[in-house]
Coordinates of C-alpha atoms in Angstrom, one line a residue:
X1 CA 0.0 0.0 0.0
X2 CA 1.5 3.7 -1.0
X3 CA 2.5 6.0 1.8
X4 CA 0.2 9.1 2.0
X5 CA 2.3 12.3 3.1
X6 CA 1.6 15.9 2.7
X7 CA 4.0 19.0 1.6
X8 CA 2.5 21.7 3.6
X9 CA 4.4 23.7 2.5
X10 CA 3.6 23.6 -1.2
X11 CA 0.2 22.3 -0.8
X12 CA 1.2 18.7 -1.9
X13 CA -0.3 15.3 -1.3
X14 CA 2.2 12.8 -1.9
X15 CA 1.9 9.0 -2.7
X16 CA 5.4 7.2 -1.8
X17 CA 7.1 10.7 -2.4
X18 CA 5.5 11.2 -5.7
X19 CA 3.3 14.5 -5.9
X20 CA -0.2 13.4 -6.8
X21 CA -2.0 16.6 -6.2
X22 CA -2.5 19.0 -6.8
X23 CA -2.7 18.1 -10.7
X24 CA -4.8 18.5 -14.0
X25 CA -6.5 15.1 -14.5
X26 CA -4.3 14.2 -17.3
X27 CA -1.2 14.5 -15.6
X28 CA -2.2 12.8 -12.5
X29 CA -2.9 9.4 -14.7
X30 CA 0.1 10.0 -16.5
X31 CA 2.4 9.8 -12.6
X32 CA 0.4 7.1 -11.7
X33 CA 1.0 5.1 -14.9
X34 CA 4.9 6.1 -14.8
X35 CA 5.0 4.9 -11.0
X36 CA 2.8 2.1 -11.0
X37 CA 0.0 3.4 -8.9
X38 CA -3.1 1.9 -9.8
X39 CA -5.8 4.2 -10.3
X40 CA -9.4 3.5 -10.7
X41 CA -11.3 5.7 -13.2
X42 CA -14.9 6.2 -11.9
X43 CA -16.2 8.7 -15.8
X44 CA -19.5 10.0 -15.7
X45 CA -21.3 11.7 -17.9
X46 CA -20.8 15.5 -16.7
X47 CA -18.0 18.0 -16.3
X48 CA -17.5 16.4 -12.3
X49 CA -15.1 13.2 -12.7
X50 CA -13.7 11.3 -10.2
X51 CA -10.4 9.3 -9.8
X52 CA -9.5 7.2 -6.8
X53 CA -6.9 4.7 -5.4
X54 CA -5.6 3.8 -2.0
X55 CA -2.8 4.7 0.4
X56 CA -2.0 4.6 4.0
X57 CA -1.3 7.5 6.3
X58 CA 0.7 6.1 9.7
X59 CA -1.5 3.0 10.9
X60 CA -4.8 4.1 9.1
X61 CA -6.1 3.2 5.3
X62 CA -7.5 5.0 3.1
X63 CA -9.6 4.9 -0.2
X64 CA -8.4 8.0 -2.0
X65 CA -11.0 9.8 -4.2
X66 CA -9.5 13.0 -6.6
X67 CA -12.4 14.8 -7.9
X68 CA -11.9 16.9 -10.8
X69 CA -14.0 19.4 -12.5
X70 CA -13.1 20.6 -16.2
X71 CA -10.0 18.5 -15.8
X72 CA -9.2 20.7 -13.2
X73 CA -8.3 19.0 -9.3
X74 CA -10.9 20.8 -6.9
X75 CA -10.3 17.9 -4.0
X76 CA -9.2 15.0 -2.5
X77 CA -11.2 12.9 -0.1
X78 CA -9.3 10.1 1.6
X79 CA -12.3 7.9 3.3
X80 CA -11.4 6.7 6.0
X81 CA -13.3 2.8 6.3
X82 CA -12.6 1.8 9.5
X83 CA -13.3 2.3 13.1
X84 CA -16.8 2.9 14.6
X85 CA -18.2 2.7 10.9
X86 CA -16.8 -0.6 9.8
X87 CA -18.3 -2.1 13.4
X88 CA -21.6 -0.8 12.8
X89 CA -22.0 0.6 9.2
X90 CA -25.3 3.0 8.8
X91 CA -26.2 1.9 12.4
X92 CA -23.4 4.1 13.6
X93 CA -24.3 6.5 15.9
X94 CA -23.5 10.4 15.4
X95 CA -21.1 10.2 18.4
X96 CA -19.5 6.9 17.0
X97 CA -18.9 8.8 14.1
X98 CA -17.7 12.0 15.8
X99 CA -15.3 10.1 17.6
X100 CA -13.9 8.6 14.7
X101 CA -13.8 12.0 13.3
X102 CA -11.3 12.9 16.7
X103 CA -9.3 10.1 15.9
X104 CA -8.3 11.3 12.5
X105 CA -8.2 14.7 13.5
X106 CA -5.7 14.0 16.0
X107 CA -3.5 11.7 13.5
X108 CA -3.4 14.9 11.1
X109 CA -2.3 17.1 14.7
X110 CA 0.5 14.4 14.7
X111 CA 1.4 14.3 10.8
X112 CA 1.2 17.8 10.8
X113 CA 3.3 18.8 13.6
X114 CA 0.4 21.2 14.6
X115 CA -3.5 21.8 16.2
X116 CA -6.4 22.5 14.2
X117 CA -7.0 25.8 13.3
X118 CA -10.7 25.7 13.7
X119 CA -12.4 22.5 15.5
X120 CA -16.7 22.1 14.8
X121 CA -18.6 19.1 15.3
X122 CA -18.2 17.4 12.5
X123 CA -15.0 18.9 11.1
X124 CA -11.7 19.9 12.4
X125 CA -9.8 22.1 10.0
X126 CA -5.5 23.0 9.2
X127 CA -5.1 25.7 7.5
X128 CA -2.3 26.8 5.6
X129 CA -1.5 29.8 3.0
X130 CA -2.4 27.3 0.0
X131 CA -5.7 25.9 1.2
X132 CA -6.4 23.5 4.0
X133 CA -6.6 19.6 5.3
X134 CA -9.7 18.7 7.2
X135 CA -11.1 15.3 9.2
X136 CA -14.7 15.9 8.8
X137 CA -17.4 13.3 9.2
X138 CA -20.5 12.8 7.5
X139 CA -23.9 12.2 9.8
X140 CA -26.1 11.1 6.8
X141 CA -23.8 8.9 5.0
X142 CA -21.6 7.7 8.0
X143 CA -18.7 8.1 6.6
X144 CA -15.5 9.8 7.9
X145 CA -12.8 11.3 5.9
X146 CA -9.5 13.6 5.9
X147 CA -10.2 16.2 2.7
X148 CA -7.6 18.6 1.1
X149 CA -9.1 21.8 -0.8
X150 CA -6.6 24.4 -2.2
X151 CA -7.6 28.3 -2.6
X152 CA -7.2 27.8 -6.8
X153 CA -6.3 31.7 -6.4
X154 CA -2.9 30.6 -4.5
X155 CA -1.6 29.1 -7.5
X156 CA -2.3 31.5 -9.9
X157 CA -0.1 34.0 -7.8
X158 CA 3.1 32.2 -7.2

């Protein structure tokens, strides 16, 4: 299984080293190709596409979704499938699920080498210059999940 890391820094989610995002769709499956990283193409038919594959981040695993609109990255979602929601599924209950969401939030604390920036019920947010990482969890679809979003304007000014 790949090794998930971040560049803070630059704004960077890495996959064994190798900078996976923030990328335009067609570069993204080029890397992966190049470095052997299987990744799963999930086409619809609108301008939202979706990309995913799976890593590890310390102890925890991941499903690793890239969303793209226009060919353009808007996210990353690494679902996380274990914990209270792999015991119970849909019958987990919202502070199952908050507590799961804790857990990840405090691996990112760890990875990170610092404390959220802004902590709510359901999410707990880092934020840097370039965007942020988040653990949030999802109530209706019990599902929790570390998400990376990048202020598009960022880029464009470097």
């Amino acid at each position: 299984m790949k090794k998930v890391s971040f560049d803070t820094k630059n704004g960077y989610l890495l996959l064994d080293g190798i900078m996976m995002a923030p990328l335009n769709e067609s570069e993204l499956i080029k890397i992966a190709k190049e470095n052997n990283i299987e990744i799963e193409d999930n086409k619809t038919n609108t301008y939202v596409h979706n990309l995913s594959t799976c890593g590890s981040l310390n102890e925890f695993e991941f499903g690793i979704n890239f969303t793209f609109e226009n060919y353009c990255m808007k996210s990353v979602w690494l679902s996380w499938d274990e914990g209270n929601t792999k015991k119970y599924g849909y019958n987990t209950t919202e502070n199952q699920l908050i507590a799961d969401k804790n857990r990840l939030a405090k691996l990112l604390a760890k990875v990170l080498g610092k404390n959220p920036d802004e902590i709510k019920k359901t999410f707990s947010a880092f934020n840097f210059l370039w965007g942020n990482i988040s653990a949030s969890t999802s109530i209706q679809s019990a599902m929790t999940s570390i998400g990376i979003s990048w202020n598009m304007h960022y880029f464009h000014t470097q």
